Coordinates of C-alpha atoms in Angstrom, one line a residue:
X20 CA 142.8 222.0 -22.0
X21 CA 143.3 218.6 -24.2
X22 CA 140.0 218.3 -26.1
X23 CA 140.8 215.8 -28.1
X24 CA 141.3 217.5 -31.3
X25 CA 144.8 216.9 -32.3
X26 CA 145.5 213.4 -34.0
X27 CA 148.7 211.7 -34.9
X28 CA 148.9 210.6 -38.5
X29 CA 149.1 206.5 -38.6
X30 CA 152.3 205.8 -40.0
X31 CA 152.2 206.9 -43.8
X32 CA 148.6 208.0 -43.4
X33 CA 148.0 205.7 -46.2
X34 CA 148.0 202.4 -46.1
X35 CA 148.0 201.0 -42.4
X36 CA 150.0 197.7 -41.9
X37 CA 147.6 194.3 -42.2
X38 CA 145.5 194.2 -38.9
X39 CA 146.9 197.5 -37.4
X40 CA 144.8 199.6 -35.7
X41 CA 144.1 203.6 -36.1
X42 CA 143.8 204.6 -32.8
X43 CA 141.7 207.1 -31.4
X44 CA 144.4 209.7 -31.3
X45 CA 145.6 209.0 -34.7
X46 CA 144.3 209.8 -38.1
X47 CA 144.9 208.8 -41.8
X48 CA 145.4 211.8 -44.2
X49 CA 142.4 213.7 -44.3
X50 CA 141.3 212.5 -47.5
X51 CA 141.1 209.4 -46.4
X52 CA 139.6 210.7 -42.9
X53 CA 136.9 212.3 -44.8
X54 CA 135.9 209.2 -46.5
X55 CA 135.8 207.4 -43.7
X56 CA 133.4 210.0 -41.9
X57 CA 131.1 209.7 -44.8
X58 CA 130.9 206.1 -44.4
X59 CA 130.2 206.1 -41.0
X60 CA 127.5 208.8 -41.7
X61 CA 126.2 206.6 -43.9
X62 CA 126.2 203.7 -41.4
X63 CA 123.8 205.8 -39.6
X64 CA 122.1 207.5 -41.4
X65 CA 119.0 205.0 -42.3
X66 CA 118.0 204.3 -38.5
X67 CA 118.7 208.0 -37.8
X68 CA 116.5 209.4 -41.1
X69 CA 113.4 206.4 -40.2
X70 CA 113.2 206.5 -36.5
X71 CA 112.0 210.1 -36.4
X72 CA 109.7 209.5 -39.0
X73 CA 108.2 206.8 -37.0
X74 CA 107.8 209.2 -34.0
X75 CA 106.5 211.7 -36.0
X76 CA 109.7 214.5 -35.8
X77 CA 111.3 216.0 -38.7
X78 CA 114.4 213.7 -40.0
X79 CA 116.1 217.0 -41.2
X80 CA 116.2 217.9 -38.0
X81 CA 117.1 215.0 -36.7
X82 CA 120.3 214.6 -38.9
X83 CA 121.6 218.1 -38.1
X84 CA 120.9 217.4 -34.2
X85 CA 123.0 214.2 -34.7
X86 CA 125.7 216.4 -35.6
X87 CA 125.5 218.2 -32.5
X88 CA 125.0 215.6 -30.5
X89 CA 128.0 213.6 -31.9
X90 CA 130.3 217.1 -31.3
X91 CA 128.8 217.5 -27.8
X92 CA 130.1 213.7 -27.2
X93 CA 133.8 213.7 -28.5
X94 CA 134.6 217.4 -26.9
X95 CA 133.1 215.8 -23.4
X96 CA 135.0 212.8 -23.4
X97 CA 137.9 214.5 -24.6
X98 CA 138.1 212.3 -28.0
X99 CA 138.8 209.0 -25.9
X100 CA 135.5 207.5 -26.8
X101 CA 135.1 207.4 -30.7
X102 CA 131.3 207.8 -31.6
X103 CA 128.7 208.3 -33.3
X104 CA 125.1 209.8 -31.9
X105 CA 121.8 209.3 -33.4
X106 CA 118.5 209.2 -33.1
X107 CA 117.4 206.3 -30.7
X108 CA 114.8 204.1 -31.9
X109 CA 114.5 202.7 -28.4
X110 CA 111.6 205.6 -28.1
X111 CA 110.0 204.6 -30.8
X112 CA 107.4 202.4 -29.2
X113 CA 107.2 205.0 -26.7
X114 CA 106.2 207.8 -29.1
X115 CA 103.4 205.6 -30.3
X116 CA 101.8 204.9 -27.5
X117 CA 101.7 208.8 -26.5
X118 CA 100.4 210.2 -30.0
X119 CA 98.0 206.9 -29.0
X120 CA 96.6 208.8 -25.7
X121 CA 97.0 211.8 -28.0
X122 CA 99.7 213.6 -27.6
X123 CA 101.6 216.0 -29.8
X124 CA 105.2 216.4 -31.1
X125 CA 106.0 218.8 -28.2
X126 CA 104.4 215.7 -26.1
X127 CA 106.8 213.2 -27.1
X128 CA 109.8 215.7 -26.9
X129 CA 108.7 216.9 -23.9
X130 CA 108.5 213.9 -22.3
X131 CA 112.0 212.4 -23.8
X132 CA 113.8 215.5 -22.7
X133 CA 113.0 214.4 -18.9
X134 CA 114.3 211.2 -19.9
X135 CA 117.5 212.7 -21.2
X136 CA 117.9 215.0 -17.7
X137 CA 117.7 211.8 -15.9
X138 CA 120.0 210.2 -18.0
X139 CA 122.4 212.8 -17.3
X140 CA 121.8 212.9 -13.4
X141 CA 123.3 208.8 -14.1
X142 CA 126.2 210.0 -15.5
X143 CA 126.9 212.3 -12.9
X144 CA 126.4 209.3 -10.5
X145 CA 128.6 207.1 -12.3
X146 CA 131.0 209.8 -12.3
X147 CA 130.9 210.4 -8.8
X148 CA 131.5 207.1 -7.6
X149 CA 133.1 205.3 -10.6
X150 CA 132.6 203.0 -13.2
X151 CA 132.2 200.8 -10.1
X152 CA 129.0 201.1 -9.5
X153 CA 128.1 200.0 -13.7
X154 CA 130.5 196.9 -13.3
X155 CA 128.7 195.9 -10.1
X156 CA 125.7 196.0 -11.7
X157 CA 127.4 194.7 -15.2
X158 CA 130.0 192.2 -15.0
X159 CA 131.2 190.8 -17.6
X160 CA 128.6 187.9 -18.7
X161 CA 126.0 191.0 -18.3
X162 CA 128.0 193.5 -20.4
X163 CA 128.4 190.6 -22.8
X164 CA 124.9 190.0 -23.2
X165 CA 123.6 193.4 -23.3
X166 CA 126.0 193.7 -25.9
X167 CA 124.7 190.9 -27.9
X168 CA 121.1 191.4 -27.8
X169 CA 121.5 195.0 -28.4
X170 CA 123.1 194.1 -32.0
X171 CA 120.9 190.9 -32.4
X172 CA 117.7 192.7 -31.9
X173 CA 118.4 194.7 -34.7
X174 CA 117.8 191.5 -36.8
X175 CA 114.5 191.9 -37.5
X176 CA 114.6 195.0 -39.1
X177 CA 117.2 193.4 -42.1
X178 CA 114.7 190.5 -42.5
X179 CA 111.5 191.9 -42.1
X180 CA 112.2 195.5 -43.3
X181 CA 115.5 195.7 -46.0
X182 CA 116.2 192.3 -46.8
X183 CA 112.9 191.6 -48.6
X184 CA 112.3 194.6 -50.6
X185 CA 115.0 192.8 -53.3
X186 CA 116.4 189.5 -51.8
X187 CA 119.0 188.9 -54.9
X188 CA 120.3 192.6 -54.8
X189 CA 120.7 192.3 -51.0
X190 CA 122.2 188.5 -51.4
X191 CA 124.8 190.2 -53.8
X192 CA 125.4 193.1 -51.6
X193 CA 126.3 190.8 -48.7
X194 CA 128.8 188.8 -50.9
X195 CA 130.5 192.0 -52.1
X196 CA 130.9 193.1 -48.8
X197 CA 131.7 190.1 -47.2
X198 CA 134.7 189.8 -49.8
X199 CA 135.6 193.3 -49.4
X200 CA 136.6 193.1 -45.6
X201 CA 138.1 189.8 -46.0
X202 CA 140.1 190.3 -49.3
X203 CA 141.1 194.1 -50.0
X204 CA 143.9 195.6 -48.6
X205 CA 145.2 198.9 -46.9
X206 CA 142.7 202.0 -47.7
X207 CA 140.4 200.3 -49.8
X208 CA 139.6 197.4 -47.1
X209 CA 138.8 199.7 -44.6
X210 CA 135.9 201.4 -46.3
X211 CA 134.4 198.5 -47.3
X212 CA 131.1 199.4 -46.0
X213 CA 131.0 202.5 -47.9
X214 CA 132.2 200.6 -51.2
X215 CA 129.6 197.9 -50.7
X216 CA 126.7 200.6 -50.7
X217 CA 128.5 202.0 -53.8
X218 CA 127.9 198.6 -55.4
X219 CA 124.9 197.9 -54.3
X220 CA 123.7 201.7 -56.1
X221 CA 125.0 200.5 -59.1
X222 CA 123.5 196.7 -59.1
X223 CA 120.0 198.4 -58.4
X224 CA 120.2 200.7 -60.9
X225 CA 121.7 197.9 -63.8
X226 CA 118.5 195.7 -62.6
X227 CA 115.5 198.1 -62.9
X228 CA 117.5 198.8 -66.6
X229 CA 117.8 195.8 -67.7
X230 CA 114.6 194.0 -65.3
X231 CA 112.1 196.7 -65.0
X232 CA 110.4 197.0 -61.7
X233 CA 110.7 194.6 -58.9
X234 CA 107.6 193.2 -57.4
X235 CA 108.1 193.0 -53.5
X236 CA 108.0 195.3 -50.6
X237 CA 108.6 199.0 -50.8
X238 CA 110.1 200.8 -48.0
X239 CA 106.4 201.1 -46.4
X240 CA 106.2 197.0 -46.1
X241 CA 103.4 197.1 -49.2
X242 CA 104.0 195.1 -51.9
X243 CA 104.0 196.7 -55.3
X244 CA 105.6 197.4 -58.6
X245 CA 108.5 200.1 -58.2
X246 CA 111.8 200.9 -58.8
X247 CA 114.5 199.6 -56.9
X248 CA 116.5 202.7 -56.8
X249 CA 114.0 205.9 -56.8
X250 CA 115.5 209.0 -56.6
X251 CA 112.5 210.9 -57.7
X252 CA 113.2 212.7 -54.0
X253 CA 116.0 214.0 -54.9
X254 CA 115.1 216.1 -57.8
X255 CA 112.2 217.4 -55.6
X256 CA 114.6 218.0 -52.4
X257 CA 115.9 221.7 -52.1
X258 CA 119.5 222.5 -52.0
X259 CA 118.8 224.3 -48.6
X260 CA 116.7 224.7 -46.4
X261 CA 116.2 224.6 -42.7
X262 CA 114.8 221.8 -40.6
X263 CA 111.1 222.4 -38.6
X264 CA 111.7 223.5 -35.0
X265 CA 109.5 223.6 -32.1
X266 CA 109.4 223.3 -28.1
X267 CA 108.6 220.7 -26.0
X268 CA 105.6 220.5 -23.0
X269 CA 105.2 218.5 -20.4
X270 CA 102.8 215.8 -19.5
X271 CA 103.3 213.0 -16.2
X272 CA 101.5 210.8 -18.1
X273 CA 103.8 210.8 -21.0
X274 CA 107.2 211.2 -18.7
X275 CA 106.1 208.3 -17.3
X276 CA 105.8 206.2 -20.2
X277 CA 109.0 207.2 -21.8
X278 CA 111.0 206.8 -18.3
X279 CA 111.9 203.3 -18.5
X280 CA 113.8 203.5 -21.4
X281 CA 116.7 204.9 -19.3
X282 CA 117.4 201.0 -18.7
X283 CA 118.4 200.6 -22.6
X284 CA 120.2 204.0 -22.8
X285 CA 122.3 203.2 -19.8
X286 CA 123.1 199.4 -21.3
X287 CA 123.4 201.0 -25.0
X288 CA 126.0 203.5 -23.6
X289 CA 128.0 201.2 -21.2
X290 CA 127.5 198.3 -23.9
X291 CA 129.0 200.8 -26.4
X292 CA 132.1 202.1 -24.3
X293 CA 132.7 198.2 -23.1
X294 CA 132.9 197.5 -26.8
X295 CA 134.8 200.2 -28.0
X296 CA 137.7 199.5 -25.0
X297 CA 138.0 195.9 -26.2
X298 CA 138.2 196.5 -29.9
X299 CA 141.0 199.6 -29.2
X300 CA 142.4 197.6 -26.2
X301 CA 142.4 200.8 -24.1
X302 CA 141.2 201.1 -20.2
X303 CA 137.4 203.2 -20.9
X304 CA 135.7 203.0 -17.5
X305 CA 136.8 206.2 -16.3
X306 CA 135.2 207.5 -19.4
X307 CA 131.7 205.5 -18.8
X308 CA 129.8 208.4 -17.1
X309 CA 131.1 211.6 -18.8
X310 CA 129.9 209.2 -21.8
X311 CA 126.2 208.4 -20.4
X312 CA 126.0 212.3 -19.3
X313 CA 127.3 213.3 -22.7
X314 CA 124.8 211.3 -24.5
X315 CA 122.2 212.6 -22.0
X316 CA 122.8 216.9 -22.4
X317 CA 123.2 215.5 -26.4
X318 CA 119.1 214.3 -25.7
X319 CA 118.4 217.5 -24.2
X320 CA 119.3 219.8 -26.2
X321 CA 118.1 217.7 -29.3
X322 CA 114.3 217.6 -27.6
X323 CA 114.6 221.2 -26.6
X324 CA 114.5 222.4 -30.2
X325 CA 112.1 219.6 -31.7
X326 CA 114.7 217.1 -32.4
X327 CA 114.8 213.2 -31.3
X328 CA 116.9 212.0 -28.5
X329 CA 120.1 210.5 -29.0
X330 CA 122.3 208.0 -28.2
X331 CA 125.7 205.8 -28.9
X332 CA 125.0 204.0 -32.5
X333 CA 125.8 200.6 -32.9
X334 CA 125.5 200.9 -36.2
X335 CA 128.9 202.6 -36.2
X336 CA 130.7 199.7 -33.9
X337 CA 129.8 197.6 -36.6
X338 CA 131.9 200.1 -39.4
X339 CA 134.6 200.4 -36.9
X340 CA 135.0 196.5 -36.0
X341 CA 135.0 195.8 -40.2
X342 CA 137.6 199.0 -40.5
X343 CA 139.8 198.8 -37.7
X344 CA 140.1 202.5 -37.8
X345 CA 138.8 204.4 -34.6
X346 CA 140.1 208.0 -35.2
X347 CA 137.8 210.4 -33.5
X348 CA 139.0 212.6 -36.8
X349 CA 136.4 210.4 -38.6
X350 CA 133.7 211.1 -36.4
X351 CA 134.2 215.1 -36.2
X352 CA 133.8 214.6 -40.2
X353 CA 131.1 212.7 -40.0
X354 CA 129.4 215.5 -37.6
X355 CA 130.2 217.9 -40.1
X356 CA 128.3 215.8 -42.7
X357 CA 125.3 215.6 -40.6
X358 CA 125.3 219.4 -40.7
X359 CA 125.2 219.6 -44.0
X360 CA 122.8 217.0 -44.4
X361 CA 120.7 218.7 -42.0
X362 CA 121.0 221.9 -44.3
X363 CA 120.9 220.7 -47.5
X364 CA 117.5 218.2 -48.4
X365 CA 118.8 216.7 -51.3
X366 CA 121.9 215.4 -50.2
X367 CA 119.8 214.1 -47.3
X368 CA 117.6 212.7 -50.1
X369 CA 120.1 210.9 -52.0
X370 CA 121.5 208.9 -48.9
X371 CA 117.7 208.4 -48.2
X372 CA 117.4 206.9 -51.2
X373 CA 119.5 203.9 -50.4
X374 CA 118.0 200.9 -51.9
X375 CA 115.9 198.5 -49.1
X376 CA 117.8 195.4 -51.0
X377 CA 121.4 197.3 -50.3
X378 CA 120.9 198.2 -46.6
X379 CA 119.4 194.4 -46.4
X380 CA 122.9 193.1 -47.4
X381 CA 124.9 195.5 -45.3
X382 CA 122.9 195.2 -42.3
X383 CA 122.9 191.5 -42.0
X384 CA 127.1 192.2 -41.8
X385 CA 126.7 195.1 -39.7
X386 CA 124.3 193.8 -36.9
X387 CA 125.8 190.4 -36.7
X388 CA 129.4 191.9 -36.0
X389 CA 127.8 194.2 -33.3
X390 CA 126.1 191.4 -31.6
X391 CA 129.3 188.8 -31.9
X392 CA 131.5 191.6 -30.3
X393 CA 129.3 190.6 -27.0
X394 CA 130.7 187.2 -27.1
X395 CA 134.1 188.6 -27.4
X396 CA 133.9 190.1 -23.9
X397 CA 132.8 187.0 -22.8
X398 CA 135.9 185.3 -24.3
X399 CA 138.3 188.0 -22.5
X400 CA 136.5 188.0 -19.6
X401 CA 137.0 184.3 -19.2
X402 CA 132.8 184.0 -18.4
X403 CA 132.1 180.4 -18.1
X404 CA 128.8 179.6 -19.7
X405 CA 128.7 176.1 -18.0
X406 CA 127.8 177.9 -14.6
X407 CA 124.2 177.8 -14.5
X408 CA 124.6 181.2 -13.2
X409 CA 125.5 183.1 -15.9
X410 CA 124.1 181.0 -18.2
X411 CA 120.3 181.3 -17.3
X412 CA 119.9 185.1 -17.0
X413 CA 122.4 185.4 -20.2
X414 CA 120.0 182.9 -21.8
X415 CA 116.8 184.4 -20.9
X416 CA 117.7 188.4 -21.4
X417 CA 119.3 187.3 -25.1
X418 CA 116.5 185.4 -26.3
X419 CA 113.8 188.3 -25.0
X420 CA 115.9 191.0 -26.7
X421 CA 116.5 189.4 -29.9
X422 CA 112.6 188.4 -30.3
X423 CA 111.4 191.7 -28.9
X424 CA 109.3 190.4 -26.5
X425 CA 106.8 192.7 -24.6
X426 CA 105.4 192.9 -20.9
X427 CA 102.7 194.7 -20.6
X428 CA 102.5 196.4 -17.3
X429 CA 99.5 199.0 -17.9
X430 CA 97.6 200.1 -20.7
X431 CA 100.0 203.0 -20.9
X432 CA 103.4 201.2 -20.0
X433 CA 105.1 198.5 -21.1
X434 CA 109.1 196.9 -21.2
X435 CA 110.3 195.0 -24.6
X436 CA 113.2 194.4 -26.4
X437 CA 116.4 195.7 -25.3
X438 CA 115.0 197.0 -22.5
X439 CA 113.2 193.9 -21.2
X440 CA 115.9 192.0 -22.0
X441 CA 118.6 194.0 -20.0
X442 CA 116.3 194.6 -17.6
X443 CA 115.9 190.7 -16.7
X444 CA 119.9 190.1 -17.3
X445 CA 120.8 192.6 -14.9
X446 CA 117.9 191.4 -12.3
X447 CA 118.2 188.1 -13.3
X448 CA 121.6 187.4 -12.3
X449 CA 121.8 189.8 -9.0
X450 CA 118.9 187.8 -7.7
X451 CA 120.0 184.3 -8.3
X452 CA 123.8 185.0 -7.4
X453 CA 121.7 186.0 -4.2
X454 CA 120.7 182.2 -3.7
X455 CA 123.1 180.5 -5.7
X456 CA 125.5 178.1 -3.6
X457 CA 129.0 179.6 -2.9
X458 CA 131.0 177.2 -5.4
X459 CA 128.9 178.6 -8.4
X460 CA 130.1 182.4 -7.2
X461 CA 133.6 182.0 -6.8
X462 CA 134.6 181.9 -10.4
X463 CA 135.0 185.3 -10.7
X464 CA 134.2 188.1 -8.4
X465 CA 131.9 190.4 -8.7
X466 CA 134.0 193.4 -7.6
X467 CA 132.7 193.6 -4.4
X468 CA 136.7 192.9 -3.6
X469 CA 137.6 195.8 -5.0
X470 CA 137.1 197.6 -8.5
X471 CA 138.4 197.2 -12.2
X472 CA 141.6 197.9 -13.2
X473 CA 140.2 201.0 -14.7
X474 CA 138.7 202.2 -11.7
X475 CA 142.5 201.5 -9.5
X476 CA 145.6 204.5 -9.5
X477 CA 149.2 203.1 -10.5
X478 CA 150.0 202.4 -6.6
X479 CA 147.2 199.8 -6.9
X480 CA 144.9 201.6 -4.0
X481 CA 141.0 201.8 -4.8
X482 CA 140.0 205.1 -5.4
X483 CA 137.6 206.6 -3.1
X484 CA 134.1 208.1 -4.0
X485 CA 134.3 211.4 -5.8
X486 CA 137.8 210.4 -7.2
X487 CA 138.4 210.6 -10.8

């Protein structure tokens, strides 16, 4: 059985030709794979180490889980689909509003562990009846603009969270790396990221020498006096030591809350896989529900032991589109980082210790290419945004994602955000394609002709439910 574990080595495994791509079947030497799985671990690792802190769950745990999770992923879809899986901050609202009504940590797990079983019951579904059924649902201009507001709603937290904690550090930062994808070559261009954050270390530790303290945010949004780098944490963190577990219950009134957000996990995961095609040029769809049932079991077993769900990072699209390396190798080291993170406290504690004023500078890169790489599936799905059709829900959806705006439903429940946003893309242009005129819907079909191309044998006949 192929599980995806043997890679080719890209040409001299050093230095791959200007604008080539590693493949996912390919690797550079393993040197070079390793640093490359650091970066992306490092790409993660903020959201991953502050969303369970904001839901209350032990970030230790919810590093090593990533791990898992991210091993569970690759072995199910067979290393097609590089990426990484980490904690979700799409329950983050929903774990405050049950510790709200009082509920516990095993509350919140509890309830996001349903989520993930349904989640996985989608998968199955897609798998059943193909990638279809998502496209019919999620043509291009929707995939597109899922896409985008996924990566755009991420803005706020560079400029209301990282950027100003140190604006000039984080200004800086962003220059570096900026010139550092556009201007290095081979190797060195590729892990530009990773070499940004190096930089931005060293910048933050030169100013509070030279400066003193900076007066602006800390991490905690209050504005003080403090250091820019602080790595009193890691002198305090322990070499090893293992993370807190504990089991979930289950309440209805908390299942319901957190249900919803199967909406954004099911956009996040085909957004991700639609992304990840176009940058690698490969054919995915067949791949879309072992993917979403992948990510779902990775949930499960995540909230069974205490952990936070997880799901596809975009964090990571946004080191692969500045890289142009999408070796599944990278990935398996990058699980096997999280691991030791997940072990080991003070490594944990010096990635934790990032500076707010670096992430702010590599973040406004990161999150910008994630949400751009919507608009390329717009380009190569030849979407015309002068049909009022695409452009209204599009519109509407994008603008609701990126400025996180809520509907409140109930006391208890409530759609914002990503969610919201897909949520009234997806509904928004089923409904009006319902009562627009006929010119404005033959532009493209809607693949109620037929399927994709993924979804179609070599014969050119349209599979049949339950075919692979």
């Amino acid at each position: 059985m192929d599980l995806g574990v043997r890679w080719k080595l890209h040409g001299d495994g050093k230095s791959p030709a200007p604008g080539a791509v590693v493949r996912p079947d390919e690797r550079l030497t393993w040197p070079r794979t390793v640093g490359l799985g650091a970066q992306h671990v490092v790409a993660m690792f903020g959201a991953s180490f502050v969303a369970p802190v904001l839901m209350g769950l032990d970030p230790n745990l919810a590093i090593m889980m990533s791990g898992v999770a991210t091993v569970i992923f690759l072995l199910a879809t067979r290393g097609r689909v590089p990426s990484y899986l980490g904690c979700s901050l799409s329950f983050v609202g929903v774990a405050a509003v049950i510790r709200a009504d009082g509920g516990s940590s095993a509350t919140v797990t509890g309830a996001i562990l349903v989520v993930g079983v349904v989640l996985f019951l989608v998968g199955l579904a897609v798998q059943k009846f193909g990638a279809r059924i998502i496209h019919a649902a999620m043509p291009p201009i929707v995939t597109g603009a899922v896409v985008m507001l996924i990566g755009f709603n991420l803005a706020p937290v560079t400029a209301t969270t990282y950027w100003p904690q140190d604006q000039w550090t984080a200004l800086l930062v962003m220059l570096f790396t900026g010139l550092a994808v556009v201007c290095l070559r081979g190797f060195w261009s590729r892990i530009a990221i990773f070499l940004g954050l190096v930089f931005g270390y060293l910048i933050s530790w030169i100013f509070d020498l030279t400066l003193g303290k900076i007066h602006s945010a800390d991490a905690s949004g209050k504005v003080t006096d403090h250091w820019r780098l602080d790595l009193s944490g890691v002198s305090k963190a322990d070499w090893i030591g293992l993370p807190t577990f504990h089991g979930p219950t289950f309440q209805w009134s908390a299942i319901l809350v957190a249900l919803p957000v199967v909406i954004a996990l099911v956009a996040e995961n085909a957004g991700h896989v639609k992304a990840v095609g176009e940058m690698t040029g490969d054919s995915l769809d067949d791949k879309l529900g072992t993917a979403i049932s992948a990510d779902g079991i990775a949930s499960v077993l995540s909230t069974a032991v205490g952990g936070p769900p997880n799901t596809t990072y975009s964090e990571n699209i946004g080191v692969m589109a500045a890289t142009r390396v999408y070796s599944t190798a990278a990935y398996w080291a990058a699980a096997c980082f999280a691991l030791l993170f997940g072990v080991c406290p003070k490594f944990g504690a010096v990635v934790a210790a990032i500076p707010g004023g670096v992430l702010g500078g590599i973040t406004v890169i990161l999150y910008g290419m994630i949400g751009l790489l919507g608009a390329q599936i717009w380009l190569h799905g030849k979407v015309d945004l002068r049909n009022p059709l695409n452009l209204v829900p599009a519109a509407a959806g994008i603008i609701i994602g990126v400025g996180n705006v809520t509907m409140k439903f109930t006391d208890t429940f409530s759609l914002s955000g990503i969610a919201l946003g897909t949520l009234v893309v997806i509904t928004g242009y089923h409904a009006l394609r319902a009562f627009a005129p006929a010119h404005l819907k033959t532009q493209q079909p809607l693949l109620d002709e037929g399927t994709s191309s993924y979804d179609k044998p070599a014969d050119g006949r349209a599979d049949g439910p339950g075919m692979p």
